[in-house]
Tab-separated table of C-alpha atoms in Angstrom:
chain	number	residue	atom	x	y	z
A	1	UNK	CA	16.092	-19.478	7.522
A	2	UNK	CA	16.702	-15.966	6.319
A	3	UNK	CA	20.276	-14.815	5.841
A	4	UNK	CA	19.292	-11.137	5.896
A	5	UNK	CA	21.199	-8.889	8.261
A	6	UNK	CA	19.520	-6.106	10.198
A	7	UNK	CA	20.990	-3.676	7.681
A	8	UNK	CA	19.473	-5.638	4.777
A	9	UNK	CA	16.077	-5.729	6.479
A	10	UNK	CA	16.189	-1.993	7.183
A	11	UNK	CA	17.202	-1.317	3.573
A	12	UNK	CA	14.364	-3.466	2.252
A	13	UNK	CA	11.794	-1.842	4.525
A	14	UNK	CA	13.066	1.667	3.713
A	15	UNK	CA	12.906	0.989	-0.025
A	16	UNK	CA	9.422	-0.480	0.379
A	17	UNK	CA	8.232	2.717	2.066
A	18	UNK	CA	9.967	5.017	-0.443
A	19	UNK	CA	8.612	3.150	-3.459
A	20	UNK	CA	5.221	2.841	-1.802
A	21	UNK	CA	5.062	6.625	-1.564
A	22	UNK	CA	6.179	6.900	-5.199
A	23	UNK	CA	3.549	4.341	-6.255
A	24	UNK	CA	0.891	6.391	-4.484
A	25	UNK	CA	2.227	9.474	-6.269
A	26	UNK	CA	1.984	7.693	-9.644
A	27	UNK	CA	-1.625	6.786	-8.860
A	28	UNK	CA	-2.434	10.365	-7.834
A	29	UNK	CA	-0.688	12.061	-10.793
A	30	UNK	CA	-2.208	9.725	-13.393
A	31	UNK	CA	-5.658	10.103	-11.840
A	32	UNK	CA	-5.475	13.903	-11.598
A	33	UNK	CA	-3.943	14.242	-15.069
A	34	UNK	CA	-6.609	12.130	-16.713
A	35	UNK	CA	-9.363	13.913	-14.785
A	36	UNK	CA	-7.971	17.259	-15.942
A	37	UNK	CA	-8.064	16.072	-19.570
A	38	UNK	CA	-11.232	13.958	-19.586
A	39	UNK	CA	-13.633	15.609	-17.167
A	40	UNK	CA	-14.390	18.595	-19.444
A	41	UNK	CA	-15.295	16.131	-22.226
A	42	UNK	CA	-16.846	13.262	-20.276
A	43	UNK	CA	-18.279	15.103	-17.304
A	44	UNK	CA	-18.625	13.504	-13.896
A	45	UNK	CA	-18.465	9.996	-15.365
A	46	UNK	CA	-14.763	10.296	-16.168
A	47	UNK	CA	-13.683	9.315	-12.653
A	48	UNK	CA	-14.385	5.613	-13.150
A	49	UNK	CA	-12.139	5.340	-16.203
A	50	UNK	CA	-9.412	7.475	-14.623
A	51	UNK	CA	-9.594	5.443	-11.412
A	52	UNK	CA	-9.008	2.182	-13.305
A	53	UNK	CA	-6.193	3.581	-15.463
A	54	UNK	CA	-4.485	5.149	-12.430
A	55	UNK	CA	-4.775	1.867	-10.518
A	56	UNK	CA	-3.212	-0.048	-13.422
A	57	UNK	CA	-0.390	2.500	-13.809
A	58	UNK	CA	0.373	2.323	-10.086
A	59	UNK	CA	0.129	-1.478	-10.160
A	60	UNK	CA	2.670	-1.771	-12.994
A	61	UNK	CA	5.012	0.761	-11.414
A	62	UNK	CA	4.680	-0.914	-8.000
A	63	UNK	CA	5.352	-4.358	-9.461
A	64	UNK	CA	8.517	-3.276	-11.271
A	65	UNK	CA	10.062	-1.333	-8.378
A	66	UNK	CA	9.159	-4.000	-5.814
A	67	UNK	CA	10.585	-6.731	-8.048
A	68	UNK	CA	13.815	-4.955	-8.917
A	69	UNK	CA	14.658	-2.724	-5.984
A	70	UNK	CA	12.795	-3.823	-2.863
A	71	UNK	CA	12.869	-7.622	-3.107
A	72	UNK	CA	15.706	-7.783	-5.682
A	73	UNK	CA	14.297	-10.391	-8.023
A	74	UNK	CA	16.311	-9.772	-11.179
A	75	UNK	CA	14.998	-12.599	-13.375
A	76	UNK	CA	12.837	-11.612	-16.353
A	77	UNK	CA	12.235	-15.207	-17.420
A	78	UNK	CA	8.700	-15.034	-18.891
A	79	UNK	CA	7.188	-17.839	-16.834
A	80	UNK	CA	8.463	-16.364	-13.549
A	81	UNK	CA	7.369	-12.832	-14.476
A	82	UNK	CA	3.854	-13.953	-15.414
A	83	UNK	CA	3.547	-15.850	-12.126
A	84	UNK	CA	4.883	-12.901	-10.093
A	85	UNK	CA	2.767	-10.338	-11.943
A	86	UNK	CA	-0.381	-12.426	-11.576
A	87	UNK	CA	0.218	-13.037	-7.879
A	88	UNK	CA	1.108	-9.369	-7.337
A	89	UNK	CA	-2.106	-8.265	-9.059
A	90	UNK	CA	-4.283	-10.726	-7.153
A	91	UNK	CA	-2.777	-9.768	-3.786
A	92	UNK	CA	-3.159	-6.050	-4.553
A	93	UNK	CA	-6.781	-6.545	-5.587
A	94	UNK	CA	-7.337	-8.504	-2.383
A	95	UNK	CA	-5.782	-5.759	-0.253
A	96	UNK	CA	-7.787	-3.133	-2.170
A	97	UNK	CA	-10.959	-5.092	-1.423
A	98	UNK	CA	-10.021	-5.528	2.214
A	99	UNK	CA	-9.187	-1.821	2.465
A	100	UNK	CA	-12.585	-0.988	1.005
A	101	UNK	CA	-14.271	-3.364	3.441
A	102	UNK	CA	-12.360	-1.824	6.359
A	103	UNK	CA	-13.444	1.642	5.203
A	104	UNK	CA	-17.086	0.553	5.135
A	105	UNK	CA	-16.786	-1.113	8.544
A	106	UNK	CA	-15.040	1.945	9.947
A	107	UNK	CA	-17.732	4.291	8.624
A	108	UNK	CA	-20.753	2.167	9.501
A	109	UNK	CA	-19.746	0.244	12.624
A	110	UNK	CA	-16.558	1.343	14.367
A	111	UNK	CA	-17.006	5.095	14.138
A	112	UNK	CA	-20.372	5.085	15.921
A	113	UNK	CA	-18.765	3.332	18.891
A	114	UNK	CA	-15.448	5.250	18.867
A	115	UNK	CA	-16.684	8.766	18.119
A	116	UNK	CA	-18.023	9.652	21.610
A	117	UNK	CA	-14.683	9.041	23.347
A	118	UNK	CA	-12.458	9.953	20.419
A	119	UNK	CA	-13.895	13.410	19.674
A	120	UNK	CA	-12.714	15.043	22.933
A	121	UNK	CA	-9.230	13.533	22.488
A	122	UNK	CA	-9.037	14.818	18.921
A	123	UNK	CA	-10.236	18.316	19.808
A	124	UNK	CA	-7.657	18.577	22.615
A	125	UNK	CA	-4.849	17.397	20.334
A	126	UNK	CA	-6.034	19.647	17.495
A	127	UNK	CA	-5.937	22.715	19.762
A	128	UNK	CA	-2.481	21.861	21.092
A	129	UNK	CA	-1.018	20.958	17.699
A	130	UNK	CA	-1.961	24.280	16.095
A	131	UNK	CA	-1.911	22.845	12.589
A	132	UNK	CA	-3.833	25.254	10.329
A	133	UNK	CA	-5.110	22.552	7.975
A	134	UNK	CA	-6.561	20.581	10.888
A	135	UNK	CA	-8.032	23.673	12.509
A	136	UNK	CA	-9.738	24.619	9.226
A	137	UNK	CA	-11.507	21.263	8.959
A	138	UNK	CA	-14.891	20.697	10.472
A	139	UNK	CA	-14.625	17.825	12.962
A	140	UNK	CA	-16.539	15.279	10.910
A	141	UNK	CA	-14.614	15.894	7.696
A	142	UNK	CA	-11.264	16.367	9.437
A	143	UNK	CA	-10.335	13.806	12.004
A	144	UNK	CA	-12.725	11.128	10.809
A	145	UNK	CA	-11.074	11.231	7.377
A	146	UNK	CA	-7.551	11.283	8.819
A	147	UNK	CA	-8.179	8.499	11.342
A	148	UNK	CA	-9.987	6.318	8.803
A	149	UNK	CA	-7.365	6.852	6.110
A	150	UNK	CA	-4.470	6.234	8.500
A	151	UNK	CA	-6.012	3.059	9.927
A	152	UNK	CA	-6.850	1.590	6.529
A	153	UNK	CA	-3.523	2.674	4.977
A	154	UNK	CA	-1.459	1.071	7.741
A	155	UNK	CA	-3.353	-2.229	7.465
A	156	UNK	CA	-3.071	-2.276	3.647
A	157	UNK	CA	0.630	-1.291	3.597
A	158	UNK	CA	1.556	-3.984	6.122
A	159	UNK	CA	-0.532	-6.549	4.273
A	160	UNK	CA	1.036	-5.622	0.905
A	161	UNK	CA	4.542	-5.893	2.377
A	162	UNK	CA	3.785	-9.338	3.809
A	163	UNK	CA	2.237	-10.458	0.511
A	164	UNK	CA	5.208	-9.101	-1.455
A	165	UNK	CA	7.854	-10.620	0.775
A	166	UNK	CA	6.317	-13.999	1.547
A	167	UNK	CA	4.073	-14.738	-1.441
A	168	UNK	CA	4.899	-12.737	-4.588
A	169	UNK	CA	8.687	-12.323	-4.388
A	170	UNK	CA	9.636	-14.938	-1.818
A	171	UNK	CA	13.146	-16.192	-2.112
A	172	UNK	CA	13.700	-19.905	-2.456
A	173	UNK	CA	15.549	-21.227	0.525
A	174	UNK	CA	18.941	-22.588	-0.293
A	175	UNK	CA	19.709	-25.965	1.244
A	176	UNK	CA	21.972	-25.907	4.270
A	177	UNK	CA	25.681	-26.350	3.586
A	178	UNK	CA	25.775	-29.594	5.590
A	179	UNK	CA	23.262	-31.294	3.248
A	180	UNK	CA	25.316	-30.240	0.209
A	181	UNK	CA	28.451	-31.778	1.727
A	182	UNK	CA	26.653	-35.040	2.491
A	183	UNK	CA	25.404	-35.229	-1.115
A	184	UNK	CA	28.960	-34.717	-2.406
A	185	UNK	CA	30.228	-37.727	-0.391
């Protein structure tokens, strides 16, 4: 049983979202910075290296902030940290793979079925919203990208939260007070 109050749960979820945004920012800044430095020297092949380095930087940052601030696991005992870091990495690689698979499925399967009924809805909303960025985008590069990204991002974020809370940083349940009293007698 969890002893978390609603306030604790809201705090944890809020911190998860805040640090998730910051982790994404770390990924973006490292990627763009390395591309700015390496692309003139390496050409178009630099993206693969920068992608891996940015992923690792975001992974390390995400692990530390999730461990310390979101799920409040303060122990730095080497065995526990190695286990948590390994599990965190494996679950993030899994969610990255699933996100990639969902992107492929969305592009190759779902979009063909959804596009005929979704396009009129999008165009109506786009006209009413009057958002310049959306109005500047051609339909196929605009809403398809936004819908795909939003769908995949929501699935991956929820999955990463569940993995973090219940697998990577799960708290050991303390025995009920009644059992402790019986043992003392």
